[in-house]
mmCIF file of C-alpha atoms in Angstrom:
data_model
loop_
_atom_site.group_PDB
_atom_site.id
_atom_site.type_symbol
_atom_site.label_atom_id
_atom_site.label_comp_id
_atom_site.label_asym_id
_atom_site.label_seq_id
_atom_site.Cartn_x
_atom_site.Cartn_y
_atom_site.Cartn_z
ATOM 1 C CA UNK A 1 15.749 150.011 86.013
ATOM 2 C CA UNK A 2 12.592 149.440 84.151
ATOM 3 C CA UNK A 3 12.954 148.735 80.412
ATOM 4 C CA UNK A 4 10.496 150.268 77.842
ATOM 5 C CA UNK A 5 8.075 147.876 76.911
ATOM 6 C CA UNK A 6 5.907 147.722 73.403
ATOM 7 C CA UNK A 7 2.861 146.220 73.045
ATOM 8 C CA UNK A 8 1.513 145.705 69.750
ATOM 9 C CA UNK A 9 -2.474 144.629 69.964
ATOM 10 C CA UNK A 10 -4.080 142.669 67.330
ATOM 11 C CA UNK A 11 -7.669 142.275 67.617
ATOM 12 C CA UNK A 12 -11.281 140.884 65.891
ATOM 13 C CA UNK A 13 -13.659 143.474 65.611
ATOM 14 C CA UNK A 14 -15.585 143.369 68.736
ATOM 15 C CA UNK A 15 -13.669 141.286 70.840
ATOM 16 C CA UNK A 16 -12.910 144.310 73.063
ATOM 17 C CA UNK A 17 -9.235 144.642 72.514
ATOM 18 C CA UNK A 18 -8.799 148.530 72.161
ATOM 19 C CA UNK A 19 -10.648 148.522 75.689
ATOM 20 C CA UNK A 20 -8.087 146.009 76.437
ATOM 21 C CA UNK A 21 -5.157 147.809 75.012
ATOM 22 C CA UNK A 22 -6.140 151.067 77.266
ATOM 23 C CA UNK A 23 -6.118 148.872 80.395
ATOM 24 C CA UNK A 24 -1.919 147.601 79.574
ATOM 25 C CA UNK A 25 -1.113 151.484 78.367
ATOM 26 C CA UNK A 26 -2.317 152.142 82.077
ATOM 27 C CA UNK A 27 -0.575 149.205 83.734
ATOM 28 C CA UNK A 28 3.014 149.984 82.035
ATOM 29 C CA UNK A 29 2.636 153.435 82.197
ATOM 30 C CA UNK A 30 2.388 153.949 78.336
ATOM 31 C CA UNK A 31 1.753 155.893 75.685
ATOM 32 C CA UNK A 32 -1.555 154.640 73.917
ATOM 33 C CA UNK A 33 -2.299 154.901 70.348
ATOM 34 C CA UNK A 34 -5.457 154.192 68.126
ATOM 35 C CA UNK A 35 -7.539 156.464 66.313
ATOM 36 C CA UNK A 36 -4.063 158.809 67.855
ATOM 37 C CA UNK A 37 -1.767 157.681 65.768
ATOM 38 C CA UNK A 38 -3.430 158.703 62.401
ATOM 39 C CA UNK A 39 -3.663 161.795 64.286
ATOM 40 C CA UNK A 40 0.435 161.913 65.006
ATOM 41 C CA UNK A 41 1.056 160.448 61.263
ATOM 42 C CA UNK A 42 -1.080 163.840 59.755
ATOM 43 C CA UNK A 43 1.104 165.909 61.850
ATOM 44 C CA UNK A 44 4.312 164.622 61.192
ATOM 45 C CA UNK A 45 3.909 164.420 57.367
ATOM 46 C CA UNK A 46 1.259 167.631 56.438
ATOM 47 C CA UNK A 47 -1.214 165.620 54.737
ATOM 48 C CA UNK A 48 -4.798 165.756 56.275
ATOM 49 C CA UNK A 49 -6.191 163.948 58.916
ATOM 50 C CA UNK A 50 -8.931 162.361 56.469
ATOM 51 C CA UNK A 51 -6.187 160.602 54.050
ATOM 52 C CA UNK A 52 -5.360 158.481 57.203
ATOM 53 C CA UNK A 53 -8.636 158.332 58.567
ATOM 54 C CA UNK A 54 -9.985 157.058 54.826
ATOM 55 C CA UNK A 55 -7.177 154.630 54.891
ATOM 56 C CA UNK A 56 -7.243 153.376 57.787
ATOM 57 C CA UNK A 57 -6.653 149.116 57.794
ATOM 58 C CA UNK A 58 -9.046 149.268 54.671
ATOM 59 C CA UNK A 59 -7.150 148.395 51.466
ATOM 60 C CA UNK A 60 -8.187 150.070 48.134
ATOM 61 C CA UNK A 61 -9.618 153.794 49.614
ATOM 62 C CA UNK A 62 -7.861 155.454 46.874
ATOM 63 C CA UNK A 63 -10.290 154.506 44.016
ATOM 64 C CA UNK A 64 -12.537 157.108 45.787
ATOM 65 C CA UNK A 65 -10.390 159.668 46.836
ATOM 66 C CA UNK A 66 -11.620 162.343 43.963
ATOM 67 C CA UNK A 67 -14.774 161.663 45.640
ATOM 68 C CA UNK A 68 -13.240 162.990 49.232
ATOM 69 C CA UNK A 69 -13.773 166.964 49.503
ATOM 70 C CA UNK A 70 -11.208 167.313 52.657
ATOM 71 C CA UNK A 71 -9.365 170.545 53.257
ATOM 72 C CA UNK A 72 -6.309 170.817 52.439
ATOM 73 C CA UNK A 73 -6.744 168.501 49.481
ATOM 74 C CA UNK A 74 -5.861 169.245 45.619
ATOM 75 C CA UNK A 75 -5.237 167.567 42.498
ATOM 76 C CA UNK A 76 -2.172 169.695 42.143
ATOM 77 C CA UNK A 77 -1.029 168.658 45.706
ATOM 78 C CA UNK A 78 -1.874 165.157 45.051
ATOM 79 C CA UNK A 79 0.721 164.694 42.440
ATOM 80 C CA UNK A 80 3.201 166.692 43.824
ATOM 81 C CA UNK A 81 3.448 165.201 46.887
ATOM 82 C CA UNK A 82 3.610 161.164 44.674
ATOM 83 C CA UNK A 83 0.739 160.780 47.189
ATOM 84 C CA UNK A 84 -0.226 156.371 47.066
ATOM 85 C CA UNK A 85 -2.028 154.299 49.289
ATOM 86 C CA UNK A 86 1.934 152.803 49.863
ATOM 87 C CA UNK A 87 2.930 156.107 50.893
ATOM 88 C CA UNK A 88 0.555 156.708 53.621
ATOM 89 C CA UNK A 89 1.609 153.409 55.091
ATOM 90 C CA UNK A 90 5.098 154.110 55.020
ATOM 91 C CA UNK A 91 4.161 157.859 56.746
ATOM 92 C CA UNK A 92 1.789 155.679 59.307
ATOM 93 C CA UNK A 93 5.165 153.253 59.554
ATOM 94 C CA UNK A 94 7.638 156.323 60.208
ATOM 95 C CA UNK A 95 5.041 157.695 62.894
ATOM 96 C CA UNK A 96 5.032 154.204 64.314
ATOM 97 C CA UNK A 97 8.344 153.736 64.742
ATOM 98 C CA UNK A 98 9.246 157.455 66.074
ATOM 99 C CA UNK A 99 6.929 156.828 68.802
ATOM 100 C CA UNK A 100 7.975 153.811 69.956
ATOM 101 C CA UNK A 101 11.867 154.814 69.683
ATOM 102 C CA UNK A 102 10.707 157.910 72.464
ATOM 103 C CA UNK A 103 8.935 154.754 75.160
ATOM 104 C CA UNK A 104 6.523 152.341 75.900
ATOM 105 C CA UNK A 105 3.714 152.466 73.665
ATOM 106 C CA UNK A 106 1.312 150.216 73.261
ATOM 107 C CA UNK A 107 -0.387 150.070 69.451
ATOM 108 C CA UNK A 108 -3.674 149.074 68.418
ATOM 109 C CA UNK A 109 -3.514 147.298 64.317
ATOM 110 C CA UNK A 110 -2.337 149.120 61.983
ATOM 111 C CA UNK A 111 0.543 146.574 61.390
ATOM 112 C CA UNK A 112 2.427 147.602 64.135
ATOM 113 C CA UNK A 113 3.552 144.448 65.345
ATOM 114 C CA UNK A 114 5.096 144.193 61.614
ATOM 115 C CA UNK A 115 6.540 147.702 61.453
ATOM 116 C CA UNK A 116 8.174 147.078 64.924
ATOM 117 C CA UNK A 117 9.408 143.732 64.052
ATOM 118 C CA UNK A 118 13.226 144.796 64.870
ATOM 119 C CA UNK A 119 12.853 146.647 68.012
ATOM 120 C CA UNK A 120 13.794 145.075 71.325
ATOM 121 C CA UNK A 121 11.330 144.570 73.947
ATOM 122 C CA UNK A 122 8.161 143.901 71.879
ATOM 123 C CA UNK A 123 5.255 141.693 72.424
ATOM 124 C CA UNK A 124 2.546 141.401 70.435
ATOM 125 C CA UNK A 125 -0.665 140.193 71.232
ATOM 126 C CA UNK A 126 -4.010 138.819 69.217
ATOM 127 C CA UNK A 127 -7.571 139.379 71.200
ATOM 128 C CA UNK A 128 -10.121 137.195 70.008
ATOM 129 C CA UNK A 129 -13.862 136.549 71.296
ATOM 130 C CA UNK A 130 -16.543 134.415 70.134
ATOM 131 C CA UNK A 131 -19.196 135.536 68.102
ATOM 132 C CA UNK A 132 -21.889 136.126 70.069
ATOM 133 C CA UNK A 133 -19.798 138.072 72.612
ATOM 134 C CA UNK A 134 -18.348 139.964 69.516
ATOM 135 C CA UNK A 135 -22.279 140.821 68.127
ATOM 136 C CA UNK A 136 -23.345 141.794 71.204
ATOM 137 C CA UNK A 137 -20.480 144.183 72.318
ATOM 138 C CA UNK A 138 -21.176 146.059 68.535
ATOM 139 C CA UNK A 139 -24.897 145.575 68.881
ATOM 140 C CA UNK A 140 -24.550 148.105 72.114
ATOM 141 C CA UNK A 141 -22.089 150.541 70.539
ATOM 142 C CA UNK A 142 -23.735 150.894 67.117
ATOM 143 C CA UNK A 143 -27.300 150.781 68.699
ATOM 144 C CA UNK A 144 -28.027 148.070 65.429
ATOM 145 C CA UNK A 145 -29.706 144.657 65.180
ATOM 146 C CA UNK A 146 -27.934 142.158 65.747
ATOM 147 C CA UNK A 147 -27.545 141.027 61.961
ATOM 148 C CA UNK A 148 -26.153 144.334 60.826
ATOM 149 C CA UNK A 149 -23.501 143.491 63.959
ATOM 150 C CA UNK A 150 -23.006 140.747 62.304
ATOM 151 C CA UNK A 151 -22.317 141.987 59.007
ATOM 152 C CA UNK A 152 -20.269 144.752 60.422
ATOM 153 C CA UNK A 153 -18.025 142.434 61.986
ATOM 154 C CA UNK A 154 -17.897 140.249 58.645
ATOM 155 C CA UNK A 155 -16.699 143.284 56.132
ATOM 156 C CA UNK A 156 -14.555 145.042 59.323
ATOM 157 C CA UNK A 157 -12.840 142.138 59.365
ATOM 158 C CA UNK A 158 -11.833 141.181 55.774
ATOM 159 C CA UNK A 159 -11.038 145.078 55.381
ATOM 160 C CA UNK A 160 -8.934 145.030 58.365
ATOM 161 C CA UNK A 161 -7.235 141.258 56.557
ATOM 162 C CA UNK A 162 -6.934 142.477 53.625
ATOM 163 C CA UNK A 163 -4.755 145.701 54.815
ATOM 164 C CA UNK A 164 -2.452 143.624 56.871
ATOM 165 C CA UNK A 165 -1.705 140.264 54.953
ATOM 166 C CA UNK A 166 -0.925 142.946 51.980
ATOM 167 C CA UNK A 167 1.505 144.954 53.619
ATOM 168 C CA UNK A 168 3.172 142.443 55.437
ATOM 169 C CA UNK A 169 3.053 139.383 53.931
ATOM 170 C CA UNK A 170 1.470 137.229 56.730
ATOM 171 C CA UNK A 171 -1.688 136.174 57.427
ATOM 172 C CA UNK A 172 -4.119 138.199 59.747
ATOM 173 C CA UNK A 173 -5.109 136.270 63.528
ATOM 174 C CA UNK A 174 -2.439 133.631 62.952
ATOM 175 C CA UNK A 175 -0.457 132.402 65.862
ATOM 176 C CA UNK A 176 2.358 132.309 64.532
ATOM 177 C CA UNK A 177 1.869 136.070 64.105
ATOM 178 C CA UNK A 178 1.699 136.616 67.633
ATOM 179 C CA UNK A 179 3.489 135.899 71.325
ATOM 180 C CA UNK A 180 0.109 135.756 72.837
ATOM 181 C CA UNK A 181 -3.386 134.927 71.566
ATOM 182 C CA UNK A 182 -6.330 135.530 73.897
ATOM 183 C CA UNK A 183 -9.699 134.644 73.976
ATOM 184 C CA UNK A 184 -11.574 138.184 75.682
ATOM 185 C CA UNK A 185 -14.778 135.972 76.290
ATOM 186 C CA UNK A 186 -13.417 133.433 78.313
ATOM 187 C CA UNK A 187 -12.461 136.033 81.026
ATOM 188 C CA UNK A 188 -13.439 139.515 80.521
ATOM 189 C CA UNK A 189 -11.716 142.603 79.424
ATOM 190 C CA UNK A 190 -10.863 143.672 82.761
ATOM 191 C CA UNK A 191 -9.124 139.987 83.801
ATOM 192 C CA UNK A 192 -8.002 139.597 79.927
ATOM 193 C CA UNK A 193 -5.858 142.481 80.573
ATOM 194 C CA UNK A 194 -4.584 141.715 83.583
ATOM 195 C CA UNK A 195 -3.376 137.768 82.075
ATOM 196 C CA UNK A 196 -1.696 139.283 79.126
ATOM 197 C CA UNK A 197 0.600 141.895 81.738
ATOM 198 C CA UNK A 198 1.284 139.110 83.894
ATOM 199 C CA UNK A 199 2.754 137.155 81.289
ATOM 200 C CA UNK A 200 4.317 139.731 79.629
ATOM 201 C CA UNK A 201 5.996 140.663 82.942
ATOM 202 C CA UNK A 202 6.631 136.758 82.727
ATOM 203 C CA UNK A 203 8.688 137.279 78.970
ATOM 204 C CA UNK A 204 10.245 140.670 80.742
ATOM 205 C CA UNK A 205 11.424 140.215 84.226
ATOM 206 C CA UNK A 206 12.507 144.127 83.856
ATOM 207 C CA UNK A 207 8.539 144.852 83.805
#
């Protein structure tokens, strides 16, 4: 009998590892969660969407929330509901772990490799690139120059550091971090994918 699997995927911006997070969701037959899962942590606690989407792995949103006409959003409800930058976490956490409790899921950021930490059957996985691979892959999403790639991937990056080694007390891309660190422009995303679920099947035999 197959065991659930979760796989938790780290990634530098650009490096192609939501595209390679997609291709293990479809290998192991999982549930896939990205942009979803602010989605599923609106749901499950009320608040809207854009709280989660204005958080998202970027440290320090709040200083602008007053700025942030969503629906749903009022100063009364604000303090009411003890709303924090903490508090979405722990929401995004709760949302985290309910999903993975139900089956395989694999988890792009957002900590989850943290947050998970305790459940059985995890691997977690950093996908890094080189630079010019990395400029070149946001050069043809964003339709930009290849300097304002560069930038992009420069202040995407500290954000997404920042939000991580604050809420769990480690260090963003270290190996230590990780079971796995991959390098997406040595092989591909398609072949990248296929290395990491052959050695996870390596780590679980049940796989």
């Amino acid at each position: 009998m197959e065991q659930p699997v979760i796989i938790n995927v780290g990634r530098q911006l650009g490096a192609g590892g939501r595209a390679v997070a997609q291709l293990l969701a479809e290998e192991f037959n999982a549930r896939f969660f990205d942009k979803e899962l602010l989605t599923l942590a609106a749901k499950e606690s009320g608040f809207a969407p854009e709280f989660f989407e204005q958080n998202d792995e970027h440290k320090g949103f709040l200083r602008s929330l007053f700025h942030l006409h969503a629906p749903h959003v009022s100063d009364n409800s604000f303090y009411a509901n003890n709303f924090s930058q903490e508090g979405l976490f722990k929401i995004q956490s709760d949302a985290i772990r309910k999903a993975a409790s139900e089956g395989s899921c694999v988890f792009v950021g957002r900590c989850a490799d943290y947050v998970l930490r305790d459940f059985p059957h995890v691997f977690n996985v950093f996908v890094t690139a080189s630079m010019d691979f990395r400029i070149d892959h946001v050069v043809e999403r964003h339709q930009c120059s290849r300097e304002e790639a560069r930038k992009m991937i420069e202040k995407g990056e500290a954000d997404r550091a920042s939000y991580y080694n604050y809420y769990t007390g480690k260090k963003w891309g270290a190996s230590e971090s990780y079971h796995l660190c991959v390098d997406a422009s040595l092989l591909g995303i398609e072949s990248t994918a296929r290395f990491i679920a052959q050695f996870i099947r390596q780590c679980y035999p049940t796989r």
